[in-house]
Amino acid sequence: MKKVVILGASGSIGLQTLEVIREHKDEFEIIGLAVKENVSILKNLAEEFKPPYLAIYNPQIETPSFTYNPQIFFGREGIEILADLEESDLIVIAISGIEAIYPTKRAILKNKKIALATKEVIVMGGKFLKGWLKNSNSEIIPIDSEHSAIFQLLLNRKKEVEKIILTASGGPFFGKEEKYIEEANLEEVLNHPRWKMGKKTTIDSANLVNKALEIIEAHYLFDLPYEKIDVLIHPQSIIHGIVEFVDGSFMAYLSPTNMKFAIQYALFYPKRINFKWEELDLSKIKLEFYPIDDKMFPIIKYLYEAVKKGDIYPAILAISDEILVSYFLKKKIKFSQIVPLIIKIMENWKGKTEIECEEDLFNLMDWTEKEVIKLLRRYSE
Ligand code: MN
């Protein structure tokens, strides 16, 4: 049995991972579950799977009582302890946001196999990940659907790649007039036409910031220059990734629009198992592709320009987006302000152009946070 730890167990990917594991109970044993603060979900899951180790990120939350005696850890350190357990075989990292970088580092240094769903870790810590991985036997299997697709297409074929194409559904505003984005409220933004995802990713998908993050994610994950990474709108979300090879031929990865395919692949990797979550009847679907409309979704074009100036800009994009999405969720800003503010913040950065050490990253987080506050204050005056 594979001994599995899930960090971010109460989130969208965490819960879907547990659904996959329920289907394959004789193959996996859950030995650790960590949540940010949703202890009622944690309690239910713990009673069902009886993992010996639990972690709760927010130490202010009242700890529930359990019918058995798990060891419970708290805070960042608590999450890191679960990433670090001697006996685990696979760590699923599905914590939302940059915070996931801490347990990811611990798991890599501990030579763990990691199924990684948190794209922000790769986006911001890509450079460090490479360094950590160099001295480790750890392996990262992406859970993001597009990256899982490319990962599966690329196995042992990396030298022959001309370029890769990530697909984007286009989100709820694709094909609509610009005014819909201008006036969009939270409910409209969260109404994603294809994927069932967590709030942050759903919001990021509506302005294609998610796709910008995924371009950066692919750059680090597959060690490809940005010129070799393309994006296409594909509203049906059946093709998740495409690779063009040097001989001009293409291979595409298709699956139903269901994250459990990528999750199951990551859990069983390198094995592909005989279990289908859904059937796909290709005779009933039309597959369409469109270029990105840069006027409607300016962030993609902006990202390609910004990366030419240095590796710090993608990190600023990710950090400012994380802060701005939290402001949008608290109704402090409009959805349509997110992308212009990200661009403004990237333009306002006048410091070094590369992230050289981990401290640079944390300084950048501080600076970005202050910059967001400064810009918003200026707007409200
Ligand atoms: Mn994705």
Coordinates of C-alpha atoms and ligand atoms in Angstrom, one line a residue:
M1 CA 0.0 0.0 0.0
K2 CA 1.2 3.5 -0.8
K3 CA 1.2 5.7 2.2
V4 CA -0.2 9.1 1.3
V5 CA -0.2 12.5 3.0
I6 CA -2.6 15.1 1.7
L7 CA -1.9 18.8 2.4
G8 CA -4.9 20.9 1.7
A9 CA -7.3 18.0 2.2
S10 CA -10.5 20.2 2.5
G11 CA -9.9 22.0 -0.8
S12 CA -11.2 21.1 -4.2
I13 CA -8.2 19.0 -5.2
G14 CA -7.8 17.5 -1.8
L15 CA -11.4 16.3 -1.7
Q16 CA -11.2 15.0 -5.2
T17 CA -8.0 13.2 -4.4
L18 CA -9.8 11.5 -1.5
E19 CA -12.6 10.5 -3.9
V20 CA -10.1 8.8 -6.1
I21 CA -8.5 7.1 -3.1
R22 CA -11.9 5.8 -1.9
E23 CA -12.2 4.0 -5.2
H24 CA -8.8 2.3 -4.7
K25 CA -8.8 1.6 -1.0
D26 CA -6.6 -1.4 -1.1
E27 CA -3.9 0.5 -2.9
F28 CA -3.5 3.6 -0.6
E29 CA -3.3 4.3 3.1
I30 CA -3.9 7.9 4.2
I31 CA -1.3 8.6 7.0
G32 CA -1.6 12.4 7.2
L33 CA -4.2 15.1 6.4
A34 CA -3.7 18.8 6.7
V35 CA -6.1 21.7 6.4
K36 CA -5.9 25.4 6.7
E37 CA -8.8 25.8 9.0
N38 CA -11.8 23.7 7.9
V39 CA -11.8 21.4 11.0
S40 CA -15.3 20.1 10.4
I41 CA -14.2 18.6 7.1
L42 CA -11.0 17.4 8.7
K43 CA -12.9 15.7 11.5
N44 CA -15.1 13.8 9.0
L45 CA -12.2 12.8 6.9
A46 CA -10.1 11.8 9.9
E47 CA -12.8 9.6 11.3
E48 CA -13.2 7.9 7.9
F49 CA -9.5 7.3 7.1
K50 CA -8.0 7.3 10.6
P51 CA -4.7 8.9 9.6
P52 CA -2.2 8.9 12.6
Y53 CA -1.1 12.5 11.8
L54 CA -3.2 15.6 11.3
A55 CA -2.2 19.2 10.9
I56 CA -4.2 22.5 11.1
Y57 CA -2.6 25.6 9.7
N58 CA -4.5 28.2 11.7
P59 CA -3.7 27.7 15.4
Q60 CA -6.5 29.9 16.5
I61 CA -9.1 27.3 15.3
E62 CA -10.6 25.2 18.1
T63 CA -9.5 21.6 17.6
P64 CA -12.3 19.0 17.4
S65 CA -12.2 15.8 19.4
F66 CA -11.6 12.5 17.6
T67 CA -12.8 9.0 18.4
Y68 CA -9.1 7.8 18.0
N69 CA -5.8 9.4 19.0
P70 CA -4.2 11.1 16.1
Q71 CA -1.1 13.3 16.6
I72 CA -2.1 16.9 15.7
F73 CA 0.3 19.6 14.7
F74 CA -0.3 23.3 14.1
G75 CA 0.8 26.2 12.0
R76 CA 3.3 26.3 9.2
E77 CA 5.6 24.0 11.2
G78 CA 2.7 21.5 11.6
I79 CA 2.2 21.3 7.9
E80 CA 5.9 20.9 7.3
I81 CA 6.0 18.0 9.8
L82 CA 3.4 16.2 7.7
A83 CA 5.5 16.8 4.5
D84 CA 8.5 15.4 6.3
L85 CA 7.1 12.1 7.7
E86 CA 9.6 9.3 7.4
E87 CA 7.0 6.6 6.4
S88 CA 5.2 8.4 3.6
D89 CA 5.5 7.4 0.0
L90 CA 3.6 10.2 -1.7
I91 CA 2.8 13.8 -0.6
V92 CA -0.2 15.4 -2.4
I93 CA 0.3 19.2 -2.1
A94 CA -3.0 20.9 -2.8
I95 CA -2.7 23.9 -0.5
S96 CA -3.9 27.1 -2.2
G97 CA -1.3 29.7 -2.7
I98 CA 2.3 30.6 -2.0
E99 CA 2.3 29.2 1.5
A100 CA 2.6 25.7 -0.1
I101 CA 6.3 26.5 -0.8
Y102 CA 7.3 25.6 2.7
P103 CA 6.1 22.0 2.8
T104 CA 7.1 21.5 -0.8
K105 CA 10.7 22.4 0.1
R106 CA 10.6 20.0 3.1
A107 CA 9.2 17.2 1.0
I108 CA 11.9 17.7 -1.7
L109 CA 14.7 17.7 0.8
K110 CA 13.2 14.5 2.2
N111 CA 13.4 12.9 -1.2
K112 CA 9.6 12.4 -1.4
K113 CA 7.5 11.8 -4.4
I114 CA 5.2 14.8 -4.7
A115 CA 1.9 15.2 -6.6
L116 CA 1.8 18.9 -6.9
A117 CA -1.4 20.8 -7.5
T118 CA -0.3 24.3 -6.2
K119 CA 0.9 26.1 -9.3
E120 CA 2.0 29.2 -7.3
V121 CA 4.8 27.1 -5.8
I122 CA 6.3 26.4 -9.2
V123 CA 5.6 29.9 -10.5
M124 CA 7.3 31.7 -7.6
G125 CA 9.7 29.1 -6.4
G126 CA 10.6 27.6 -9.8
K127 CA 14.2 28.5 -9.6
F128 CA 14.6 27.2 -6.0
L129 CA 12.7 24.0 -6.8
K130 CA 15.3 23.3 -9.5
G131 CA 18.1 23.8 -7.0
W132 CA 16.4 21.7 -4.3
L133 CA 15.6 18.9 -6.8
K134 CA 19.2 18.8 -7.9
N135 CA 20.3 17.4 -4.6
S136 CA 17.3 15.2 -4.1
N137 CA 15.7 12.0 -5.4
S138 CA 12.3 13.6 -5.1
E139 CA 10.1 13.6 -8.1
I140 CA 7.2 16.1 -8.9
I141 CA 4.1 14.9 -10.8
P142 CA 1.9 17.8 -11.7
I143 CA -1.8 17.6 -10.9
D144 CA -2.8 20.7 -13.0
S145 CA -4.7 19.2 -15.9
E146 CA -2.7 20.9 -18.7
H147 CA 0.6 20.1 -17.1
S148 CA -0.4 16.5 -16.4
A149 CA -1.3 16.3 -20.1
I150 CA 2.1 17.7 -21.2
F151 CA 3.9 15.5 -18.6
Q152 CA 2.3 12.4 -20.1
L153 CA 3.0 13.5 -23.7
L154 CA 6.6 14.4 -23.0
L155 CA 7.7 11.2 -21.2
N156 CA 11.2 10.6 -22.6
R157 CA 10.6 12.7 -25.6
K158 CA 11.8 16.1 -24.5
K159 CA 14.6 16.5 -26.9
E160 CA 12.2 16.3 -29.9
V161 CA 9.9 19.1 -28.8
E162 CA 9.3 22.1 -31.0
K163 CA 6.8 23.6 -28.7
I164 CA 4.0 22.9 -26.3
I165 CA 0.5 24.3 -26.3
L166 CA -1.6 24.7 -23.2
T167 CA -5.3 24.9 -23.8
A168 CA -7.6 27.4 -22.0
S169 CA -11.4 27.1 -21.8
G170 CA -11.6 30.9 -21.9
G171 CA -13.7 31.0 -18.8
P172 CA -17.2 32.5 -18.4
F173 CA -16.4 35.7 -20.4
F174 CA -14.9 34.1 -23.6
G175 CA -16.8 35.2 -26.7
K176 CA -18.7 37.9 -24.8
E177 CA -18.4 41.6 -25.1
E178 CA -15.8 43.4 -22.9
K179 CA -18.4 45.1 -20.8
Y180 CA -19.3 41.7 -19.2
I181 CA -15.8 41.7 -17.6
E182 CA -16.1 45.4 -16.7
E183 CA -19.3 44.8 -14.7
A184 CA -18.7 41.2 -13.5
N185 CA -19.6 40.3 -10.0
L186 CA -18.3 37.5 -7.9
E187 CA -21.1 35.1 -8.8
E188 CA -20.6 35.6 -12.5
V189 CA -16.8 35.2 -12.1
L190 CA -17.3 32.0 -10.2
N191 CA -19.6 30.5 -12.8
H192 CA -17.0 28.6 -14.7
P193 CA -18.4 26.8 -17.8
R194 CA -16.3 23.7 -17.7
W195 CA -14.2 23.0 -14.6
K196 CA -15.1 22.5 -11.0
M197 CA -12.3 24.1 -9.1
G198 CA -11.4 26.1 -6.0
K199 CA -12.3 29.7 -5.8
K200 CA -8.9 31.2 -6.5
T201 CA -8.3 29.1 -9.7
T202 CA -11.9 29.8 -10.9
I203 CA -11.4 33.6 -10.5
D204 CA -8.0 33.3 -12.1
S205 CA -9.6 31.4 -15.0
A206 CA -12.1 34.2 -15.8
N207 CA -9.4 36.8 -16.7
L208 CA -6.8 34.2 -17.9
V209 CA -4.4 35.0 -15.1
N210 CA -4.6 31.3 -14.4
K211 CA -3.3 30.6 -17.9
A212 CA -0.5 33.1 -17.4
L213 CA 0.5 31.3 -14.2
E214 CA 0.3 28.0 -16.1
I215 CA 2.7 29.3 -18.8
I216 CA 5.2 30.1 -16.0
E217 CA 4.5 26.7 -14.4
A218 CA 5.2 24.9 -17.7
H219 CA 8.4 26.9 -18.2
Y220 CA 9.9 25.7 -14.9
L221 CA 8.3 22.2 -14.8
F222 CA 9.4 21.2 -18.3
D223 CA 12.5 23.4 -18.5
L224 CA 11.3 25.1 -21.7
P225 CA 12.0 28.6 -22.8
Y226 CA 8.9 30.9 -23.0
E227 CA 9.0 31.0 -26.8
K228 CA 8.3 27.3 -26.9
I229 CA 5.1 27.6 -24.8
D230 CA 1.8 28.6 -26.5
V231 CA -1.7 29.0 -25.4
L232 CA -4.9 28.3 -27.4
I233 CA -8.5 28.8 -26.4
H234 CA -10.3 25.5 -26.6
P235 CA -13.8 26.0 -25.1
Q236 CA -14.7 22.3 -24.9
S237 CA -11.8 21.6 -22.5
I238 CA -11.3 18.0 -23.8
I239 CA -7.8 18.5 -25.2
H240 CA -5.7 19.6 -22.2
G241 CA -2.3 19.9 -23.7
I242 CA -0.6 19.5 -27.1
V243 CA 3.0 18.9 -28.1
E244 CA 4.4 19.8 -31.4
F245 CA 7.5 17.9 -32.3
V246 CA 10.5 19.0 -34.4
D247 CA 9.2 17.0 -37.4
G248 CA 6.0 19.1 -37.5
S249 CA 3.7 16.5 -36.1
F250 CA 1.5 17.0 -33.1
M251 CA 0.3 14.9 -30.2
A252 CA -2.6 15.9 -28.0
Y253 CA -3.8 14.5 -24.7
L254 CA -7.6 14.2 -24.4
S255 CA -9.7 13.3 -21.5
P256 CA -13.1 14.2 -20.0
T257 CA -13.2 17.6 -18.2
N258 CA -12.6 16.0 -14.8
M259 CA -9.7 16.6 -12.5
K260 CA -9.8 13.0 -11.3
F261 CA -8.0 11.9 -14.4
A262 CA -5.0 14.0 -13.6
I263 CA -5.2 13.1 -9.9
Q264 CA -5.5 9.4 -10.5
Y265 CA -2.6 9.5 -12.9
A266 CA -0.4 11.3 -10.3
L267 CA -1.4 8.9 -7.6
F268 CA -0.6 5.8 -9.6
Y269 CA 2.3 7.2 -11.7
P270 CA 4.2 5.6 -13.4
K271 CA 1.4 3.0 -13.7
R272 CA -1.7 3.7 -15.7
I273 CA -4.6 1.8 -14.2
N274 CA -7.7 0.2 -15.5
F275 CA -10.3 2.5 -14.0
K276 CA -12.4 5.1 -15.9
W277 CA -14.0 8.0 -14.0
E278 CA -16.1 9.0 -17.1
E279 CA -16.5 7.9 -20.7
L280 CA -15.7 10.2 -23.5
D281 CA -17.7 9.9 -26.7
L282 CA -15.8 11.7 -29.3
S283 CA -18.6 11.3 -31.9
K284 CA -20.7 13.7 -29.8
I285 CA -18.2 16.6 -29.5
K286 CA -16.8 19.3 -31.7
L287 CA -13.2 20.4 -30.9
E288 CA -12.6 24.1 -31.5
F289 CA -9.6 26.3 -31.1
Y290 CA -9.2 30.1 -31.0
P291 CA -6.3 32.5 -30.5
I292 CA -6.3 34.6 -27.3
D293 CA -8.0 38.0 -27.7
D294 CA -5.3 40.3 -26.3
K295 CA -7.7 43.1 -25.8
M296 CA -10.1 41.1 -23.7
F297 CA -7.4 39.2 -21.9
P298 CA -4.2 41.3 -21.9
I299 CA -2.3 39.4 -19.2
I300 CA -1.0 36.7 -21.5
K301 CA 0.7 39.1 -24.0
Y302 CA 1.9 41.2 -21.1
L303 CA 3.5 38.2 -19.4
Y304 CA 5.5 37.3 -22.6
E305 CA 6.8 40.8 -22.7
A306 CA 7.6 40.9 -19.0
V307 CA 9.6 37.6 -18.9
K308 CA 12.1 39.1 -21.3
K309 CA 13.0 41.6 -18.6
G310 CA 13.7 39.0 -16.0
D311 CA 12.5 36.1 -13.9
I312 CA 11.3 38.4 -11.1
Y313 CA 8.3 39.6 -13.1
P314 CA 6.4 36.3 -13.2
A315 CA 6.8 36.1 -9.4
I316 CA 5.4 39.6 -9.0
L317 CA 2.4 38.6 -11.2
A318 CA 1.7 35.6 -9.0
I319 CA 2.1 37.4 -5.7
S320 CA 0.1 40.5 -6.7
D321 CA -2.7 38.2 -8.1
E322 CA -2.9 36.3 -4.9
I323 CA -3.3 39.5 -2.9
L324 CA -5.8 41.0 -5.4
V325 CA -8.0 37.9 -5.6
S326 CA -8.3 38.0 -1.8
Y327 CA -9.3 41.7 -2.0
F328 CA -11.8 40.8 -4.7
L329 CA -13.3 38.0 -2.5
K330 CA -13.7 40.6 0.3
K331 CA -15.4 42.9 -2.2
K332 CA -12.7 45.6 -1.8
I333 CA -12.0 45.7 -5.5
K334 CA -13.9 44.9 -8.7
F335 CA -13.0 41.9 -10.8
S336 CA -12.0 44.1 -13.7
Q337 CA -9.4 45.8 -11.6
I338 CA -7.3 42.7 -11.0
V339 CA -5.4 42.5 -14.3
P340 CA -4.8 46.3 -14.7
L341 CA -3.5 46.4 -11.1
I342 CA -1.2 43.4 -11.7
I343 CA 0.2 45.1 -14.7
K344 CA 0.7 48.4 -12.8
I345 CA 2.4 46.6 -10.0
M346 CA 4.8 44.8 -12.4
E347 CA 5.5 48.1 -14.1
N348 CA 6.2 49.8 -10.8
W349 CA 8.9 47.4 -9.8
K350 CA 12.3 49.1 -10.1
G351 CA 14.5 46.6 -8.2
K352 CA 16.6 43.7 -9.4
T353 CA 15.3 41.7 -12.3
E354 CA 16.1 38.2 -11.1
I355 CA 15.3 36.4 -7.9
E356 CA 18.6 35.3 -6.5
C357 CA 17.9 33.9 -3.1
E358 CA 14.9 32.9 -1.0
E359 CA 15.1 36.2 0.9
D360 CA 14.5 38.1 -2.4
L361 CA 11.2 36.2 -2.7
F362 CA 10.1 37.2 0.8
N363 CA 11.2 40.8 0.3
L364 CA 9.2 40.8 -2.9
M365 CA 6.1 39.6 -1.1
D366 CA 6.4 42.4 1.4
W367 CA 7.0 45.0 -1.3
T368 CA 4.0 43.7 -3.4
E369 CA 1.7 43.8 -0.4
K370 CA 2.6 47.4 0.3
E371 CA 2.4 48.3 -3.4
V372 CA -1.2 47.0 -3.6
I373 CA -2.2 49.0 -0.5
K374 CA -0.5 52.1 -1.9
L375 CA -2.2 51.8 -5.3
L376 CA -5.7 51.1 -3.8
R377 CA -5.3 54.1 -1.5
R378 CA -4.5 56.3 -4.5
Y379 CA -7.6 55.0 -6.3
S380 CA -9.9 55.7 -3.4
E381 CA -8.6 59.3 -2.9
Ligands
MN1 MN -5.0 24.1 -15.2

